[in-house]
PDB file of C-alpha atoms in Angstrom:
ATOM      1  CA  MET A   1       0.000   0.000   0.000  1.00  0.00           C
ATOM      2  CA  LYS A   2       2.789   2.433   0.899  1.00  0.00           C
ATOM      3  CA  LYS A   3       4.597   1.730  -2.364  1.00  0.00           C
ATOM      4  CA  ASN A   4       1.427   2.445  -4.336  1.00  0.00           C
ATOM      5  CA  LYS A   5       0.910   5.766  -2.577  1.00  0.00           C
ATOM      6  CA  LEU A   6       4.544   6.748  -3.113  1.00  0.00           C
ATOM      7  CA  PHE A   7       4.317   5.795  -6.768  1.00  0.00           C
ATOM      8  CA  GLY A   8       1.133   7.839  -7.123  1.00  0.00           C
ATOM      9  CA  ILE A   9       2.708  10.919  -5.555  1.00  0.00           C
ATOM     10  CA  LEU A  10       5.799  10.631  -7.764  1.00  0.00           C
ATOM     11  CA  SER A  11       3.565  10.284 -10.820  1.00  0.00           C
ATOM     12  CA  ILE A  12       1.643  13.441  -9.895  1.00  0.00           C
ATOM     13  CA  LEU A  13       4.867  15.397  -9.456  1.00  0.00           C
ATOM     14  CA  THR A  14       6.251  14.098 -12.758  1.00  0.00           C
ATOM     15  CA  PHE A  15       3.138  15.038 -14.748  1.00  0.00           C
ATOM     16  CA  THR A  16       2.938  18.448 -13.075  1.00  0.00           C
ATOM     17  CA  ILE A  17       6.586  19.247 -13.855  1.00  0.00           C
ATOM     18  CA  MET A  18       6.091  18.183 -17.473  1.00  0.00           C
ATOM     19  CA  ILE A  19       3.069  20.469 -17.856  1.00  0.00           C
ATOM     20  CA  PHE A  20       4.919  23.409 -16.320  1.00  0.00           C
ATOM     21  CA  ALA A  21       7.893  22.807 -18.627  1.00  0.00           C
ATOM     22  CA  ASN A  22       5.745  22.671 -21.764  1.00  0.00           C
ATOM     23  CA  ALA A  23       3.704  25.760 -20.822  1.00  0.00           C
ATOM     24  CA  SER A  24       6.813  27.801 -20.031  1.00  0.00           C
ATOM     25  CA  GLN A  25       7.830  27.769 -23.668  1.00  0.00           C
ATOM     26  CA  GLY A  26       5.214  30.493 -24.294  1.00  0.00           C
ATOM     27  CA  VAL A  27       3.638  31.432 -27.606  1.00  0.00           C
ATOM     28  CA  ALA A  28       5.355  33.123 -30.523  1.00  0.00           C
ATOM     29  CA  MET A  29       3.153  36.086 -31.445  1.00  0.00           C
ATOM     30  CA  TYR A  30       4.841  37.434 -34.546  1.00  0.00           C
ATOM     31  CA  GLN A  31       7.524  36.582 -37.064  1.00  0.00           C
ATOM     32  CA  GLN A  32       8.945  38.478 -39.989  1.00  0.00           C
ATOM     33  CA  ALA A  33      12.046  37.352 -41.838  1.00  0.00           C
ATOM     34  CA  SER A  34      15.013  39.634 -42.565  1.00  0.00           C
ATOM     35  CA  ASN A  35      18.201  39.239 -44.573  1.00  0.00           C
ATOM     36  CA  VAL A  36      21.418  38.916 -42.576  1.00  0.00           C
ATOM     37  CA  SER A  37      24.554  40.586 -43.869  1.00  0.00           C
ATOM     38  CA  SER A  38      27.885  41.541 -42.348  1.00  0.00           C
ATOM     39  CA  THR A  39      28.730  45.242 -42.503  1.00  0.00           C
ATOM     40  CA  THR A  40      31.218  47.633 -41.000  1.00  0.00           C
ATOM     41  CA  GLU A  41      28.627  50.063 -39.667  1.00  0.00           C
ATOM     42  CA  ASP A  42      26.730  49.422 -36.421  1.00  0.00           C
ATOM     43  CA  PHE A  43      23.152  50.530 -35.742  1.00  0.00           C
ATOM     44  CA  TYR A  44      21.960  51.184 -32.203  1.00  0.00           C
ATOM     45  CA  GLU A  45      18.240  51.767 -31.631  1.00  0.00           C
ATOM     46  CA  ARG A  46      16.161  52.696 -28.587  1.00  0.00           C
ATOM     47  CA  ILE A  47      12.418  52.191 -28.620  1.00  0.00           C
ATOM     48  CA  VAL A  48      10.774  55.555 -28.037  1.00  0.00           C
ATOM     49  CA  ALA A  49       7.566  56.133 -26.114  1.00  0.00           C
ATOM     50  CA  PRO A  50       4.461  57.123 -28.110  1.00  0.00           C
ATOM     51  CA  GLU A  51       3.948  60.265 -26.021  1.00  0.00           C
ATOM     52  CA  THR A  52       6.313  62.556 -24.110  1.00  0.00           C
ATOM     53  CA  PHE A  53       5.082  63.478 -20.653  1.00  0.00           C
ATOM     54  CA  ASN A  54       5.996  66.491 -18.600  1.00  0.00           C
ATOM     55  CA  VAL A  55       7.074  65.378 -15.112  1.00  0.00           C
ATOM     56  CA  THR A  56       4.569  67.751 -13.453  1.00  0.00           C
ATOM     57  CA  PHE A  57       1.848  65.974 -15.432  1.00  0.00           C
ATOM     58  CA  LEU A  58       2.243  63.026 -13.050  1.00  0.00           C
ATOM     59  CA  ASN A  59       0.740  65.049 -10.206  1.00  0.00           C
ATOM     60  CA  ASP A  60      -2.643  64.853 -11.915  1.00  0.00           C
ATOM     61  CA  VAL A  61      -2.894  61.131 -12.553  1.00  0.00           C
ATOM     62  CA  THR A  62      -4.019  58.029 -10.689  1.00  0.00           C
ATOM     63  CA  TYR A  63      -2.951  54.465 -11.404  1.00  0.00           C
ATOM     64  CA  ASP A  64      -4.525  51.118 -11.999  1.00  0.00           C
ATOM     65  CA  PRO A  65      -4.611  49.052  -8.756  1.00  0.00           C
ATOM     66  CA  SER A  66      -1.979  46.706 -10.232  1.00  0.00           C
ATOM     67  CA  ILE A  67       0.541  49.568 -10.086  1.00  0.00           C
ATOM     68  CA  LYS A  68       1.300  49.206  -6.386  1.00  0.00           C
ATOM     69  CA  LYS A  69       4.163  48.432  -4.033  1.00  0.00           C
ATOM     70  CA  ASP A  70       5.989  45.142  -4.716  1.00  0.00           C
ATOM     71  CA  ALA A  71       4.076  44.550  -7.957  1.00  0.00           C
ATOM     72  CA  LYS A  72       6.101  42.922 -10.726  1.00  0.00           C
ATOM     73  CA  ILE A  73       4.865  43.260 -14.308  1.00  0.00           C
ATOM     74  CA  LYS A  74       6.570  41.205 -17.020  1.00  0.00           C
ATOM     75  CA  TRP A  75       7.026  41.279 -20.777  1.00  0.00           C
ATOM     76  CA  LYS A  76       8.892  38.683 -22.814  1.00  0.00           C
ATOM     77  CA  VAL A  77      10.773  39.061 -26.086  1.00  0.00           C
ATOM     78  CA  GLN A  78       8.784  36.474 -28.019  1.00  0.00           C
ATOM     79  CA  ASP A  79      10.432  36.873 -31.399  1.00  0.00           C
ATOM     80  CA  PHE A  80      13.649  38.602 -32.391  1.00  0.00           C
ATOM     81  CA  GLU A  81      15.377  38.594 -35.769  1.00  0.00           C
ATOM     82  CA  ARG A  82      18.113  41.064 -36.620  1.00  0.00           C
ATOM     83  CA  THR A  83      21.283  41.505 -38.615  1.00  0.00           C
ATOM     84  CA  ASP A  84      24.578  41.103 -36.797  1.00  0.00           C
ATOM     85  CA  ASP A  85      25.253  44.828 -36.729  1.00  0.00           C
ATOM     86  CA  PHE A  86      21.880  45.943 -35.340  1.00  0.00           C
ATOM     87  CA  ASN A  87      21.151  46.277 -31.608  1.00  0.00           C
ATOM     88  CA  ILE A  88      17.942  47.198 -29.807  1.00  0.00           C
ATOM     89  CA  ALA A  89      18.487  48.527 -26.298  1.00  0.00           C
ATOM     90  CA  GLU A  90      16.466  49.158 -23.156  1.00  0.00           C
ATOM     91  CA  GLY A  91      18.396  51.229 -20.655  1.00  0.00           C
ATOM     92  CA  ASP A  92      21.993  50.042 -20.949  1.00  0.00           C
ATOM     93  CA  LYS A  93      21.023  46.467 -21.932  1.00  0.00           C
ATOM     94  CA  ASN A  94      20.934  45.046 -25.444  1.00  0.00           C
ATOM     95  CA  LEU A  95      17.806  42.939 -25.936  1.00  0.00           C
ATOM     96  CA  LYS A  96      17.717  39.493 -27.528  1.00  0.00           C
ATOM     97  CA  ASN A  97      15.242  36.711 -28.156  1.00  0.00           C
ATOM     98  CA  GLY A  98      13.896  35.170 -24.947  1.00  0.00           C
ATOM     99  CA  ASP A  99      14.766  38.121 -22.689  1.00  0.00           C
ATOM    100  CA  THR A 100      12.291  39.121 -19.989  1.00  0.00           C
ATOM    101  CA  ILE A 101      11.638  42.788 -19.219  1.00  0.00           C
ATOM    102  CA  ILE A 102      10.378  43.317 -15.675  1.00  0.00           C
ATOM    103  CA  LEU A 103       8.752  46.479 -14.358  1.00  0.00           C
ATOM    104  CA  GLN A 104       9.351  46.374 -10.596  1.00  0.00           C
ATOM    105  CA  ILE A 105       7.270  48.669  -8.381  1.00  0.00           C
ATOM    106  CA  GLY A 106       9.470  49.144  -5.316  1.00  0.00           C
ATOM    107  CA  SER A 107       7.276  51.482  -3.269  1.00  0.00           C
ATOM    108  CA  ASP A 108       3.923  53.242  -3.253  1.00  0.00           C
ATOM    109  CA  PRO A 109       3.868  55.491  -6.363  1.00  0.00           C
ATOM    110  CA  TYR A 110       1.904  58.178  -4.534  1.00  0.00           C
ATOM    111  CA  LEU A 111       4.696  58.793  -2.030  1.00  0.00           C
ATOM    112  CA  GLN A 112       6.930  60.277  -4.758  1.00  0.00           C
ATOM    113  CA  LEU A 113       4.645  60.490  -7.749  1.00  0.00           C
ATOM    114  CA  PRO A 114       6.698  62.703 -10.103  1.00  0.00           C
ATOM    115  CA  ASN A 115       9.972  60.884  -9.338  1.00  0.00           C
ATOM    116  CA  VAL A 116       9.336  57.660 -11.221  1.00  0.00           C
ATOM    117  CA  GLU A 117      12.884  56.396 -10.699  1.00  0.00           C
ATOM    118  CA  ALA A 118      12.294  56.510  -6.914  1.00  0.00           C
ATOM    119  CA  TRP A 119       9.505  53.930  -6.933  1.00  0.00           C
ATOM    120  CA  CYS A 120       9.885  51.992 -10.172  1.00  0.00           C
ATOM    121  CA  GLN A 121      12.783  50.208 -11.889  1.00  0.00           C
ATOM    122  CA  ILE A 122      13.129  48.203 -15.089  1.00  0.00           C
ATOM    123  CA  TYR A 123      15.055  44.924 -15.125  1.00  0.00           C
ATOM    124  CA  ILE A 124      16.287  42.817 -18.029  1.00  0.00           C
ATOM    125  CA  ASN A 125      16.407  39.181 -16.877  1.00  0.00           C
ATOM    126  CA  ASP A 126      16.634  40.294 -13.232  1.00  0.00           C
ATOM    127  CA  VAL A 127      19.492  42.734 -13.947  1.00  0.00           C
ATOM    128  CA  MET A 128      18.599  46.418 -13.540  1.00  0.00           C
ATOM    129  CA  ALA A 129      18.597  48.498 -16.705  1.00  0.00           C
ATOM    130  CA  ARG A 130      20.083  51.857 -15.771  1.00  0.00           C
ATOM    131  CA  TYR A 131      19.116  55.229 -17.233  1.00  0.00           C
ATOM    132  CA  ASP A 132      20.457  58.722 -17.222  1.00  0.00           C
ATOM    133  CA  PRO A 133      18.862  60.758 -14.362  1.00  0.00           C
ATOM    134  CA  THR A 134      16.731  62.755 -16.814  1.00  0.00           C
ATOM    135  CA  SER A 135      13.256  62.574 -18.286  1.00  0.00           C
ATOM    136  CA  LEU A 136      14.408  59.469 -20.168  1.00  0.00           C
ATOM    137  CA  GLN A 137      13.632  57.546 -16.977  1.00  0.00           C
ATOM    138  CA  VAL A 138      10.046  58.764 -17.134  1.00  0.00           C
ATOM    139  CA  LEU A 139       9.793  57.829 -20.804  1.00  0.00           C
ATOM    140  CA  ALA A 140      11.154  54.367 -20.072  1.00  0.00           C
ATOM    141  CA  VAL A 141       8.421  53.705 -17.522  1.00  0.00           C
ATOM    142  CA  PHE A 142       5.570  55.174 -19.548  1.00  0.00           C
ATOM    143  CA  LYS A 143       6.689  53.095 -22.493  1.00  0.00           C
ATOM    144  CA  TYR A 144       5.106  50.121 -20.723  1.00  0.00           C
ATOM    145  CA  THR A 145       2.565  51.491 -18.274  1.00  0.00           C
ATOM    146  CA  LEU A 146       0.199  54.442 -18.548  1.00  0.00           C
ATOM    147  CA  PRO A 147      -1.927  56.249 -15.940  1.00  0.00           C
ATOM    148  CA  ILE A 148      -5.471  54.980 -15.769  1.00  0.00           C
ATOM    149  CA  THR A 149      -7.159  58.325 -15.016  1.00  0.00           C
ATOM    150  CA  LEU A 150      -6.451  62.036 -15.344  1.00  0.00           C
ATOM    151  CA  ASP A 151      -7.636  64.787 -13.031  1.00  0.00           C
ATOM    152  CA  PHE A 152      -8.174  68.024 -14.924  1.00  0.00           C
ATOM    153  CA  TYR A 153      -8.045  71.431 -13.250  1.00  0.00           C
ATOM    154  CA  GLU A 154      -9.416  74.730 -14.468  1.00  0.00           C
ATOM    155  CA  HIS A 155      -8.893  77.890 -12.395  1.00  0.00           C
ATOM    156  CA  GLY A 156      -7.879  75.680  -9.465  1.00  0.00           C
ATOM    157  CA  VAL A 157     -11.134  73.673  -9.537  1.00  0.00           C
ATOM    158  CA  ASN A 158     -11.231  69.960 -10.248  1.00  0.00           C
ATOM    159  CA  TYR A 159     -13.975  69.610 -12.841  1.00  0.00           C
ATOM    160  CA  THR A 160     -13.659  66.074 -14.237  1.00  0.00           C
ATOM    161  CA  GLU A 161     -11.879  62.761 -14.070  1.00  0.00           C
ATOM    162  CA  GLU A 162     -11.444  60.725 -17.216  1.00  0.00           C
ATOM    163  CA  SER A 163      -9.578  57.681 -18.417  1.00  0.00           C
ATOM    164  CA  TYR A 164      -6.295  58.389 -20.143  1.00  0.00           C
ATOM    165  CA  PHE A 165      -7.363  56.832 -23.430  1.00  0.00           C
ATOM    166  CA  TYR A 166     -10.704  58.622 -23.300  1.00  0.00           C
ATOM    167  CA  TYR A 167      -8.683  61.821 -23.045  1.00  0.00           C
ATOM    168  CA  LEU A 168      -6.519  60.863 -26.033  1.00  0.00           C
ATOM    169  CA  GLU A 169      -9.558  59.909 -28.069  1.00  0.00           C
ATOM    170  CA  ASN A 170     -11.557  63.076 -27.441  1.00  0.00           C
ATOM    171  CA  SER A 171      -9.198  65.917 -26.624  1.00  0.00           C
ATOM    172  CA  THR A 172      -8.589  68.448 -29.393  1.00  0.00           C
ATOM    173  CA  ALA A 173      -5.101  69.034 -27.962  1.00  0.00           C
ATOM    174  CA  VAL A 174      -3.935  65.526 -28.851  1.00  0.00           C
ATOM    175  CA  ASP A 175      -2.849  64.378 -32.305  1.00  0.00           C
ATOM    176  CA  ARG A 176      -4.764  61.132 -32.802  1.00  0.00           C
ATOM    177  CA  THR A 177      -3.210  60.338 -36.171  1.00  0.00           C
ATOM    178  CA  TYR A 178      -1.302  57.394 -34.786  1.00  0.00           C
ATOM    179  CA  TRP A 179      -3.984  56.027 -32.432  1.00  0.00           C
ATOM    180  CA  THR A 180      -6.764  53.489 -33.011  1.00  0.00           C
ATOM    181  CA  PHE A 181      -9.377  53.188 -30.250  1.00  0.00           C
ATOM    182  CA  GLU A 182     -11.366  49.997 -29.752  1.00  0.00           C
ATOM    183  CA  GLU A 183     -13.688  48.778 -27.004  1.00  0.00           C
ATOM    184  CA  LYS A 184     -11.081  46.815 -25.042  1.00  0.00           C
ATOM    185  CA  LYS A 185      -7.774  47.877 -26.521  1.00  0.00           C
ATOM    186  CA  VAL A 186      -5.965  50.886 -27.940  1.00  0.00           C
ATOM    187  CA  ILE A 187      -3.389  50.603 -30.709  1.00  0.00           C
ATOM    188  CA  TYR A 188      -0.542  52.986 -31.443  1.00  0.00           C
ATOM    189  CA  ASN A 189       1.012  52.790 -34.928  1.00  0.00           C
ATOM    190  CA  TYR A 190       3.968  54.862 -36.044  1.00  0.00           C
ATOM    191  CA  THR A 191       6.057  54.726 -39.216  1.00  0.00           C
ATOM    192  CA  SER A 192       9.222  56.745 -39.752  1.00  0.00           C
ATOM    193  CA  ILE A 193      10.816  57.006 -43.212  1.00  0.00           C
ATOM    194  CA  THR A 194      14.103  58.904 -43.009  1.00  0.00           C
ATOM    195  CA  GLU A 195      15.478  58.019 -46.434  1.00  0.00           C
ATOM    196  CA  VAL A 196      14.592  55.759 -49.326  1.00  0.00           C
ATOM    197  CA  ASN A 197      14.357  52.196 -47.962  1.00  0.00           C
ATOM    198  CA  ASN A 198      15.111  53.378 -44.409  1.00  0.00           C
ATOM    199  CA  VAL A 199      11.903  52.611 -42.533  1.00  0.00           C
ATOM    200  CA  THR A 200      11.003  52.084 -38.871  1.00  0.00           C
ATOM    201  CA  ASP A 201       7.581  50.692 -37.877  1.00  0.00           C
ATOM    202  CA  ILE A 202       6.265  50.527 -34.308  1.00  0.00           C
ATOM    203  CA  SER A 203       2.924  49.133 -33.128  1.00  0.00           C
ATOM    204  CA  MET A 204       1.896  49.088 -29.457  1.00  0.00           C
ATOM    205  CA  VAL A 205      -1.286  47.382 -28.238  1.00  0.00           C
ATOM    206  CA  TYR A 206      -2.580  48.623 -24.876  1.00  0.00           C
ATOM    207  CA  ASP A 207      -5.223  47.177 -22.591  1.00  0.00           C
ATOM    208  CA  ARG A 208      -7.747  49.985 -22.440  1.00  0.00           C
ATOM    209  CA  GLU A 209      -8.939  49.286 -18.894  1.00  0.00           C
ATOM    210  CA  SER A 210      -5.586  49.044 -17.102  1.00  0.00           C
ATOM    211  CA  GLY A 211      -3.479  51.158 -19.480  1.00  0.00           C
ATOM    212  CA  LEU A 212      -0.722  48.542 -19.585  1.00  0.00           C
ATOM    213  CA  MET A 213       0.941  47.639 -22.864  1.00  0.00           C
ATOM    214  CA  ASP A 214       0.078  44.079 -23.919  1.00  0.00           C
ATOM    215  CA  GLN A 215       2.147  43.826 -27.107  1.00  0.00           C
ATOM    216  CA  LEU A 216       4.819  45.711 -28.990  1.00  0.00           C
ATOM    217  CA  PHE A 217       5.810  45.056 -32.609  1.00  0.00           C
ATOM    218  CA  TYR A 218       8.964  46.751 -33.895  1.00  0.00           C
ATOM    219  CA  SER A 219      10.512  46.583 -37.347  1.00  0.00           C
ATOM    220  CA  ALA A 220      13.504  48.524 -38.669  1.00  0.00           C
ATOM    221  CA  ARG A 221      15.029  48.345 -42.163  1.00  0.00           C
ATOM    222  CA  PHE A 222      18.093  50.364 -43.152  1.00  0.00           C
ATOM    223  CA  ILE A 223      20.496  50.612 -46.061  1.00  0.00           C
ATOM    224  CA  ASN A 224      23.703  51.911 -44.499  1.00  0.00           C
ATOM    225  CA  GLY A 225      26.529  53.963 -46.014  1.00  0.00           C
ATOM    226  CA  THR A 226      28.219  50.889 -47.487  1.00  0.00           C
ATOM    227  CA  GLY A 227      25.027  49.872 -49.268  1.00  0.00           C
ATOM    228  CA  HIS A 228      24.403  46.853 -47.050  1.00  0.00           C
ATOM    229  CA  PHE A 229      21.061  45.984 -45.454  1.00  0.00           C
ATOM    230  CA  SER A 230      20.568  46.222 -41.682  1.00  0.00           C
ATOM    231  CA  GLY A 231      17.403  45.578 -39.782  1.00  0.00           C
ATOM    232  CA  ALA A 232      15.496  43.953 -36.957  1.00  0.00           C
ATOM    233  CA  ASN A 233      12.060  42.500 -36.247  1.00  0.00           C
ATOM    234  CA  PHE A 234      11.101  42.389 -32.621  1.00  0.00           C
ATOM    235  CA  THR A 235       8.035  41.357 -30.614  1.00  0.00           C
ATOM    236  CA  LEU A 236       7.421  42.067 -26.938  1.00  0.00           C
ATOM    237  CA  THR A 237       4.427  40.431 -25.194  1.00  0.00           C
ATOM    238  CA  ARG A 238       3.100  40.960 -21.666  1.00  0.00           C
ATOM    239  CA  THR A 239       2.987  37.649 -19.846  1.00  0.00           C
ATOM    240  CA  HIS A 240       1.539  36.098 -16.726  1.00  0.00           C
ATOM    241  CA  GLY A 241       2.437  32.701 -15.367  1.00  0.00           C
ATOM    242  CA  TRP A 242       4.204  29.952 -17.283  1.00  0.00           C
ATOM    243  CA  GLY A 243       5.211  32.351 -20.058  1.00  0.00           C
ATOM    244  CA  LEU A 244       1.667  32.658 -21.396  1.00  0.00           C
ATOM    245  CA  ALA A 245       0.609  35.858 -23.098  1.00  0.00           C
ATOM    246  CA  TYR A 246      -1.434  38.042 -20.750  1.00  0.00           C
ATOM    247  CA  ASN A 247      -4.624  37.744 -22.823  1.00  0.00           C
ATOM    248  CA  ILE A 248      -4.523  33.926 -22.579  1.00  0.00           C
ATOM    249  CA  SER A 249      -6.321  32.601 -19.505  1.00  0.00           C
ATOM    250  CA  THR A 250      -4.240  30.534 -17.099  1.00  0.00           C
ATOM    251  CA  LEU A 251      -7.141  28.074 -17.102  1.00  0.00           C
ATOM    252  CA  VAL A 252      -5.552  26.530 -20.207  1.00  0.00           C
ATOM    253  CA  VAL A 253      -2.819  25.361 -17.837  1.00  0.00           C
ATOM    254  CA  TRP A 254      -4.750  24.795 -14.631  1.00  0.00           C
ATOM    255  CA  ILE A 255      -7.531  22.685 -16.155  1.00  0.00           C
ATOM    256  CA  PRO A 256      -5.181  20.003 -17.614  1.00  0.00           C
ATOM    257  CA  ILE A 257      -3.185  19.993 -14.372  1.00  0.00           C
ATOM    258  CA  MET A 258      -6.340  19.463 -12.306  1.00  0.00           C
ATOM    259  CA  ILE A 259      -7.585  16.730 -14.667  1.00  0.00           C
ATOM    260  CA  VAL A 260      -4.281  14.867 -14.402  1.00  0.00           C
ATOM    261  CA  ILE A 261      -4.128  15.232 -10.608  1.00  0.00           C
ATOM    262  CA  ILE A 262      -7.729  14.116 -10.133  1.00  0.00           C
ATOM    263  CA  GLY A 263      -7.157  11.221 -12.520  1.00  0.00           C
ATOM    264  CA  LEU A 264      -4.090  10.083 -10.590  1.00  0.00           C
ATOM    265  CA  ILE A 265      -5.905  10.339  -7.261  1.00  0.00           C
ATOM    266  CA  VAL A 266      -8.751   8.207  -8.609  1.00  0.00           C
ATOM    267  CA  ALA A 267      -6.257   5.698 -10.039  1.00  0.00           C
ATOM    268  CA  ILE A 268      -4.513   5.395  -6.686  1.00  0.00           C
ATOM    269  CA  ARG A 269      -7.814   5.028  -4.813  1.00  0.00           C
ATOM    270  CA  ILE A 270      -8.974   2.127  -7.004  1.00  0.00           C
ATOM    271  CA  HIS A 271      -5.512   0.556  -6.987  1.00  0.00           C
ATOM    272  CA  LEU A 272      -5.323   0.928 -10.762  1.00  0.00           C
ATOM    273  CA  PHE A 273      -1.529   0.746 -10.908  1.00  0.00           C
ATOM    274  CA  GLN A 274      -1.530  -2.422  -8.769  1.00  0.00           C
ATOM    275  CA  ARG A 275      -4.137  -3.978 -11.033  1.00  0.00           C
ATOM    276  CA  ILE A 276      -2.097  -3.126 -14.111  1.00  0.00           C
ATOM    277  CA  LYS A 277       0.947  -4.695 -12.496  1.00  0.00           C
ATOM    278  CA  LEU A 278      -0.996  -7.880 -11.681  1.00  0.00           C
ATOM    279  CA  TYR A 279      -2.413  -7.962 -15.200  1.00  0.00           C
ATOM    280  CA  ILE A 280       1.077  -7.720 -16.719  1.00  0.00           C
ATOM    281  CA  GLU A 281       2.368 -10.476 -14.422  1.00  0.00           C
ATOM    282  CA  ALA A 282      -0.609 -12.676 -15.317  1.00  0.00           C
ATOM    283  CA  ARG A 283       0.091 -12.191 -19.014  1.00  0.00           C
ATOM    284  CA  LYS A 284       3.702 -13.216 -18.474  1.00  0.00           C
ATOM    285  CA  ILE A 285       2.582 -16.424 -16.683  1.00  0.00           C
ATOM    286  CA  VAL A 286       0.143 -17.242 -19.484  1.00  0.00           C
ATOM    287  CA  ARG A 287       2.877 -16.808 -22.115  1.00  0.00           C
ATOM    288  CA  LYS A 288       5.243 -19.097 -20.205  1.00  0.00           C
ATOM    289  CA  GLU A 289       2.586 -21.816 -19.974  1.00  0.00           C
TER     290      GLU A 289
END
C-alpha cells in the first residue's frame, strides 16, 4: 500500500513538472524574416515612447490598482530577428530573443509620484537596466505602463476625471493620427521614413482598462553607407504565469493539471496501478505456460 501511494505521488509530481515545462515555452506572437549581412557600420536603436510626458503631469494622474508596491509586471521578447550589426536597447542592456523585461514597483507610487525612478525600476532578466537621471527615466516607464485616469483642473477647480485613453480619443489638444481606439484595446502605430528604404515601424497594443501595454511590434530596415542591409524585427508580449501571453487565460494550464491530478488520485484510490501490475504479471505467466 505504501509503495502504491509513493508511486502515485511521484507520478503526480512528474506530470505536473512536465506540464509546467511545456507551458513555459510560451507562444510566438509574430515573425517576420530579414536578410542577414555583415557590414562595418553598427546601428543602435532605442524604442521611443508614443507620447512625451511632462514630469509635473504626473501630479494629476491616478494608477490602476496593479501599479502598487511590490508589484512585478513582465514582458517577454517572443520573437527577435536582426542583422549582426543591429542592436535594440532598453536602458543600458541590449535585448535578444527570450529576454524578460520586468517592471518592478518598489514602493507606493503616490509617495513620490513625479519621481518615477524613486519607486519603479526596469530589469532585463533580473538585472537592472540603468538610465540617465533625466526625463528618459520617465519615458522608459511610460513606455510600458500608462496612468489609468487624469484629473483636470481649471482655475484651481477639479472639474472632471477621465480615463487616459478617453482623453486621447476626445481631446482636441492631442494628435490622434497614430492612435486606433477599440472597445477593449488601444493601438498605437507609427512609421518613420528617413530616407529611401530606411523605414522604422512601431505598433503598441494597450489594454484599455488598465493602461498597460500588452504587445509591442517593432521593425527597422536600413540601407547603411556601405550599401548593405541592416534591420530587426522584434516582438514584446506581456505575460503572466508559465510564459503565457497576458490575454490567454491561465485556465488553459490549470484545467489540464487538475484533470491529471484528479485522474491520478482516482487511479490510486482504485488501486489501478496495482491492477495493471498484476495484469502484466498474469500475461507473463500465461505466455510461459
